[in-house]
XYZ file of C-alpha atoms in Angstrom:
430
model
C 79.821 71.022 129.482
C 82.829 70.142 131.630
C 85.657 72.432 130.551
C 87.901 70.802 133.134
C 88.420 67.952 130.695
C 90.056 70.048 128.015
C 93.778 69.422 127.652
C 95.992 72.269 126.520
C 99.354 70.917 125.520
C 102.661 72.647 124.908
C 102.444 76.400 124.391
C 106.128 76.883 123.678
C 105.654 77.602 119.971
C 107.065 74.284 118.740
C 104.250 71.787 119.247
C 101.401 73.785 120.655
C 98.504 71.311 120.518
C 98.574 67.618 119.548
C 96.577 66.731 116.485
C 94.297 64.410 118.421
C 92.458 67.319 120.076
C 89.790 68.996 118.050
C 90.961 72.437 116.999
C 87.645 74.239 116.908
C 86.698 73.107 120.403
C 90.093 74.095 121.744
C 90.069 77.565 120.241
C 86.552 78.391 121.356
C 87.380 77.128 124.813
C 90.433 79.384 124.960
C 88.340 82.379 123.894
C 86.034 81.687 126.810
C 88.958 81.341 129.189
C 90.499 84.608 128.044
C 87.284 86.550 128.445
C 87.135 85.426 132.062
C 90.831 85.474 132.904
C 91.386 88.956 131.512
C 88.466 90.268 133.535
C 89.143 88.562 136.867
C 92.732 87.476 137.228
C 96.100 89.162 136.926
C 98.244 86.117 137.614
C 98.887 82.883 135.705
C 96.370 80.076 136.003
C 96.708 76.317 135.799
C 95.893 74.930 132.350
C 92.396 73.603 131.961
C 91.933 70.036 130.746
C 89.379 69.182 128.094
C 88.511 65.740 126.809
C 89.062 65.287 123.079
C 85.575 63.834 122.754
C 83.726 67.053 123.533
C 81.367 68.294 120.829
C 81.809 71.781 119.374
C 78.277 72.796 120.279
C 78.853 71.898 123.923
C 81.243 74.807 124.394
C 79.437 77.950 125.440
C 79.583 80.317 128.353
C 81.719 78.930 131.141
C 82.634 79.649 134.731
C 86.277 78.935 135.559
C 87.700 79.146 139.084
C 91.029 80.929 139.577
C 92.852 77.684 140.367
C 91.778 74.832 138.078
C 93.020 71.310 138.756
C 93.230 68.721 136.040
C 90.925 66.433 138.059
C 88.344 69.234 138.627
C 88.652 68.907 142.430
C 89.422 71.883 144.616
C 92.995 71.791 145.852
C 95.933 74.166 146.248
C 98.077 74.832 143.194
C 101.133 72.598 142.981
C 103.953 73.759 140.752
C 105.175 70.195 140.143
C 103.722 69.591 136.705
C 104.883 65.956 136.456
C 103.264 64.860 139.722
C 100.078 66.755 138.843
C 99.893 65.001 135.495
C 100.349 61.591 137.094
C 97.782 62.389 139.799
C 95.266 63.494 137.175
C 95.605 60.271 135.222
C 95.347 58.155 138.385
C 92.147 59.911 139.420
C 90.628 59.249 136.014
C 91.665 55.611 136.149
C 94.089 55.886 133.242
C 97.527 54.389 132.948
C 100.332 56.856 132.390
C 102.148 56.144 129.165
C 105.712 57.469 129.404
C 105.979 58.211 125.674
C 102.683 60.120 125.739
C 103.852 62.041 128.785
C 106.980 63.194 126.981
C 105.074 64.213 123.864
C 102.023 65.833 125.431
C 103.132 66.838 128.929
C 101.244 69.704 130.505
C 102.986 72.924 131.412
C 102.514 73.758 135.106
C 101.193 77.245 134.489
C 99.757 78.999 131.451
C 99.985 82.784 131.432
C 97.363 85.070 129.978
C 99.945 86.087 127.392
C 100.367 82.454 126.301
C 96.637 81.989 125.885
C 96.412 85.243 123.931
C 99.236 84.099 121.693
C 97.414 80.853 121.034
C 94.220 82.737 120.206
C 96.004 85.149 117.851
C 97.867 82.430 115.986
C 94.612 80.558 115.502
C 96.316 77.708 113.651
C 95.928 79.293 110.244
C 98.347 79.609 107.374
C 99.141 83.214 108.284
C 101.600 81.887 110.852
C 103.061 78.999 108.911
C 106.497 80.674 108.812
C 106.347 82.722 112.014
C 109.813 84.303 112.546
C 111.327 81.332 110.687
C 113.604 83.397 108.382
C 112.521 80.860 105.751
C 113.769 81.245 102.182
C 110.626 80.909 100.062
C 112.712 79.454 97.268
C 113.316 76.380 99.419
C 109.690 75.423 100.089
C 107.216 73.489 97.972
C 104.833 75.113 95.522
C 101.948 74.092 97.767
C 103.511 76.045 100.640
C 104.041 79.049 98.383
C 100.363 78.904 97.417
C 99.365 78.649 101.083
C 101.484 81.693 101.774
C 99.859 83.679 98.945
C 96.397 82.700 100.171
C 97.156 83.741 103.753
C 97.042 87.539 103.302
C 94.603 90.052 101.836
C 96.596 93.267 102.310
C 100.168 94.018 101.264
C 102.219 96.820 102.812
C 105.562 97.406 101.140
C 108.552 99.628 101.641
C 109.750 101.341 98.465
C 113.475 102.190 98.409
C 115.446 98.946 98.271
C 112.344 96.794 97.773
C 110.640 98.167 94.665
C 113.328 100.459 93.303
C 116.739 101.988 93.967
C 117.007 105.663 93.020
C 115.064 105.859 89.744
C 115.492 102.249 88.660
C 112.931 99.530 89.343
C 114.337 96.346 90.852
C 113.698 93.559 88.294
C 110.393 91.785 88.811
C 109.163 94.026 91.632
C 106.483 95.767 89.541
C 105.274 92.452 88.157
C 104.933 90.987 91.647
C 103.082 93.978 93.109
C 100.747 94.140 90.130
C 100.135 90.396 90.481
C 99.094 90.944 94.099
C 96.647 93.574 92.936
C 95.336 91.237 90.228
C 94.587 88.701 92.968
C 92.413 91.323 94.660
C 94.811 92.202 97.468
C 94.824 95.743 98.871
C 98.157 97.508 98.332
C 99.809 100.233 100.435
C 103.238 101.738 99.766
C 104.657 102.598 103.191
C 107.885 104.575 103.026
C 110.078 106.464 105.491
C 111.304 108.618 102.608
C 110.197 112.198 103.305
C 111.571 113.879 100.182
C 108.379 113.651 98.102
C 104.655 114.193 98.489
C 102.281 111.290 97.926
C 101.334 112.245 94.383
C 105.031 112.383 93.436
C 105.594 108.892 94.836
C 102.553 107.618 92.938
C 103.825 109.208 89.710
C 107.261 107.650 90.183
C 105.705 104.248 90.855
C 103.581 104.493 87.716
C 106.580 105.490 85.584
C 108.434 102.408 86.846
C 105.551 100.089 85.937
C 103.605 99.855 89.210
C 99.854 100.313 89.467
C 99.544 103.021 92.127
C 97.728 106.209 93.079
C 98.257 108.828 95.777
C 95.779 107.178 98.159
C 97.949 104.045 98.198
C 100.979 105.977 99.499
C 101.829 106.443 103.173
C 104.967 108.580 103.467
C 106.543 110.216 106.493
C 106.078 113.671 104.937
C 102.334 112.994 104.905
C 102.473 111.621 108.471
C 104.119 114.821 109.748
C 101.360 116.990 108.302
C 98.660 114.568 109.482
C 100.114 114.483 113.016
C 100.337 118.280 113.395
C 96.858 118.758 111.966
C 95.462 116.167 114.394
C 96.819 118.060 117.419
C 95.524 121.409 116.056
C 99.009 122.837 115.724
C 98.733 126.506 114.777
C 102.277 127.861 115.017
C 105.180 127.718 112.585
C 107.531 124.803 111.877
C 111.303 125.075 111.641
C 112.001 122.399 109.059
C 115.316 120.619 108.801
C 114.116 118.732 105.768
C 113.089 118.858 102.131
C 110.283 120.104 99.909
C 108.231 116.932 100.360
C 107.477 117.781 103.989
C 107.002 121.461 103.154
C 104.376 120.751 100.493
C 102.473 118.345 102.764
C 102.481 121.014 105.498
C 101.155 123.592 103.052
C 98.345 121.212 102.092
C 97.012 121.308 105.667
C 97.602 125.040 106.171
C 100.745 124.914 108.344
C 103.516 127.443 107.664
C 107.200 126.625 107.881
C 110.713 127.975 107.457
C 114.151 126.454 107.030
C 114.121 124.632 103.677
C 117.184 125.145 101.501
C 120.825 126.065 102.180
C 121.871 127.950 105.314
C 125.543 128.468 104.736
C 128.166 128.768 107.438
C 129.391 132.336 107.886
C 132.720 133.387 109.407
C 130.919 134.776 112.465
C 128.379 131.925 112.766
C 128.861 131.792 116.540
C 127.525 135.318 116.839
C 123.921 134.149 116.277
C 121.528 135.969 118.652
C 118.068 135.099 120.026
C 116.704 137.896 117.852
C 117.750 135.845 114.806
C 115.170 133.199 115.720
C 111.533 133.347 114.620
C 109.317 133.732 117.714
C 106.387 132.052 115.953
C 108.153 128.695 115.641
C 106.451 126.059 117.789
C 107.923 122.860 116.356
C 111.157 121.545 114.909
C 110.721 118.820 112.298
C 113.731 116.794 111.158
C 113.609 114.840 107.920
C 116.165 114.251 105.200
C 118.020 117.487 104.427
C 120.820 117.484 101.874
C 121.601 121.080 102.927
C 122.219 120.304 106.581
C 124.761 122.696 108.088
C 126.107 123.906 111.393
C 123.822 126.995 111.448
C 120.804 124.736 110.912
C 121.801 122.580 113.867
C 122.276 125.713 115.986
C 118.828 127.018 115.097
C 117.106 123.674 115.665
C 118.715 123.239 119.074
C 117.984 126.849 120.022
C 114.290 126.519 119.186
C 114.189 123.276 121.182
C 115.648 125.040 124.221
C 112.024 125.940 124.881
C 110.183 122.967 126.359
C 107.020 124.148 124.619
C 108.597 123.602 121.210
C 107.672 120.228 119.711
C 110.444 117.971 118.411
C 109.335 115.677 115.589
C 111.348 113.359 113.333
C 110.195 111.529 110.250
C 112.355 108.427 110.850
C 115.697 107.223 112.160
C 116.910 105.163 109.179
C 120.688 104.913 109.286
C 121.323 105.016 105.539
C 119.733 104.899 102.116
C 119.992 101.697 100.057
C 122.571 101.798 97.279
C 123.581 99.341 94.579
C 127.288 100.054 95.161
C 129.629 100.543 98.122
C 128.948 104.263 98.596
C 127.196 105.023 101.889
C 124.466 107.677 101.845
C 123.684 108.680 105.462
C 119.979 108.591 106.239
C 117.684 110.813 108.263
C 118.674 109.048 111.467
C 122.074 110.751 111.216
C 120.444 114.195 111.371
C 117.965 113.212 114.068
C 120.735 111.969 116.341
C 122.725 115.165 115.761
C 119.794 117.384 116.775
C 118.948 115.144 119.731
C 122.537 115.420 120.926
C 122.905 119.186 120.728
C 119.365 119.941 121.976
C 119.457 117.334 124.756
C 115.907 116.406 123.686
C 114.432 113.201 122.293
C 112.391 113.381 119.123
C 108.909 111.981 118.619
C 109.484 109.694 115.628
C 106.486 109.180 113.361
C 107.744 106.711 110.747
C 108.407 102.965 110.785
C 108.461 101.184 113.187
C 107.175 103.700 115.729
C 103.792 104.103 117.394
C 102.216 106.799 115.216
C 102.506 104.944 111.913
C 101.213 101.806 113.658
C 98.144 103.663 114.937
C 97.590 105.191 111.521
C 97.655 101.778 109.867
C 95.320 100.367 112.516
C 92.855 103.152 111.706
C 92.697 101.789 108.140
C 90.873 98.727 109.459
C 93.473 96.137 108.447
C 93.214 92.569 109.673
C 96.726 92.088 111.125
C 96.723 88.295 110.755
C 95.984 88.659 107.039
C 98.402 91.500 106.280
C 101.891 91.127 104.796
C 104.679 93.665 105.402
C 107.527 93.624 102.866
C 110.802 95.399 103.540
C 114.571 95.405 103.161
C 115.401 96.442 106.726
C 114.732 94.450 109.902
C 114.923 97.407 112.298
C 112.134 99.323 110.569
C 110.036 97.262 108.133
C 110.161 93.891 109.854
C 109.967 95.448 113.317
C 106.833 97.331 112.267
C 105.281 94.126 110.971
C 106.008 92.250 114.177
C 104.693 95.028 116.422
C 101.478 95.149 114.400
C 101.030 91.377 114.203
C 101.567 91.272 110.424
C 103.312 88.586 108.439
C 106.736 89.718 107.238
C 108.848 89.249 104.112
C 112.466 90.447 104.041
C 114.166 91.052 100.672
C 117.912 91.312 100.164
C 117.796 93.889 97.365
C 118.301 96.909 99.620
C 119.940 97.557 102.988
C 120.103 93.945 104.236
C 122.726 91.810 102.494
C 123.199 88.047 102.282
C 125.983 88.393 104.857
C 123.616 90.273 107.169
C 121.060 87.486 106.723
C 123.599 84.854 107.763
C 124.245 86.840 110.931
C 120.513 87.225 111.598
C 120.043 83.457 111.331
C 123.079 82.753 113.501
C 122.187 85.199 116.283
C 118.409 84.599 116.112
C 117.973 88.054 117.567
C 114.573 89.708 117.016
C 113.111 91.151 114.926
C 113.162 88.034 112.751
C 111.283 87.959 109.418
C 108.924 85.126 108.591
C 110.181 84.604 105.051
C 113.065 85.841 102.895
C 113.734 86.317 99.173
C 116.779 87.673 97.328
C 114.419 90.158 95.682
C 110.655 90.594 95.522
C 110.539 89.701 91.810
C 111.749 86.177 92.625
C 108.291 85.393 93.958
C 106.843 85.326 90.442
C 108.896 82.268 89.459
C 107.638 80.396 92.542
C 103.929 80.866 91.884
C 102.238 77.598 90.896
C 101.086 77.682 87.272
């Protein structure tokens, strides 16, 4: 089979491959190219040309030279894509149609990254709204059904998506339970570190969601899981709440620091002897009792390079239904980073540890949906993992913020948007 007659058209994300080329042949050909390119070459290669008449069964194992010309003859690479295209058509005895050339012109070079992107996207419905910031209320019912059929697993943030404080956002429970009724796997992925998993599950159930502790992935649980994985055996100084403390206890790790530590008139007289010598890690989560003495102790423990510095998340604020701003854990993390002159290892969304944890669950990224109310954490996590993304405007991100996101087109950009998650129910075809 002559792979040099396969034509790969635009890979710029707008009109990747003309309809006239057979999709299955193209994709299998690209898989073969990638296997070879990734093993042999570390520089871009010229696109390979494939005739649209090739049969699917003709594509098998292939041998591709580093420089591939469109006419299959050995020659040096020429970066002039227009002249190469004309030369290729002349050698094959074809007339060059100017309109065809504009529509299907070949790019001069195709990088490995471009080919990988084409392989990942795979022309399925999971990418129908890729980074489009598309309001689902403005598409047809058929498109909504395609969207629903394109994922098997749903990951959702909690605060600002499903509920605010102790009040469910209208329709959110109905939508999540509908997903479960369709047979989709559900995970509640939250940066909130104030509760243990069973408490989150109980709250979800009380608000009408079908949930159990195994469905919950919280940053309090991630902290305990992380320290257990590295065989941590010392004590934790915890600038945080009971949720983290209880998760640490569950894996046999001791801690100190929870609760008030009031400022005393002679607070500056703190001595090294006032510190616990068994502390080997400082963990920063949400702490409503944060105080100057706590910051002093955290920074003093971190003066030792051997002391680990871990943060649950760097969320700027908690979602609220009114104009009151509730500073989030990120406020405390930045304070400790500043006074300790250290940078924390952040475990929650959108950072590496939670991504690796999710990958260990065996999810198929192309068929996973991430729902959130914050682009910098939820949507960023989805994009880094290769998930589909749905942004809701019921939490941190407002309609005004969305207008700015669309205007600036600055990543991370969600695939689809809804005013609130419950609005999806009214869009589902009957």
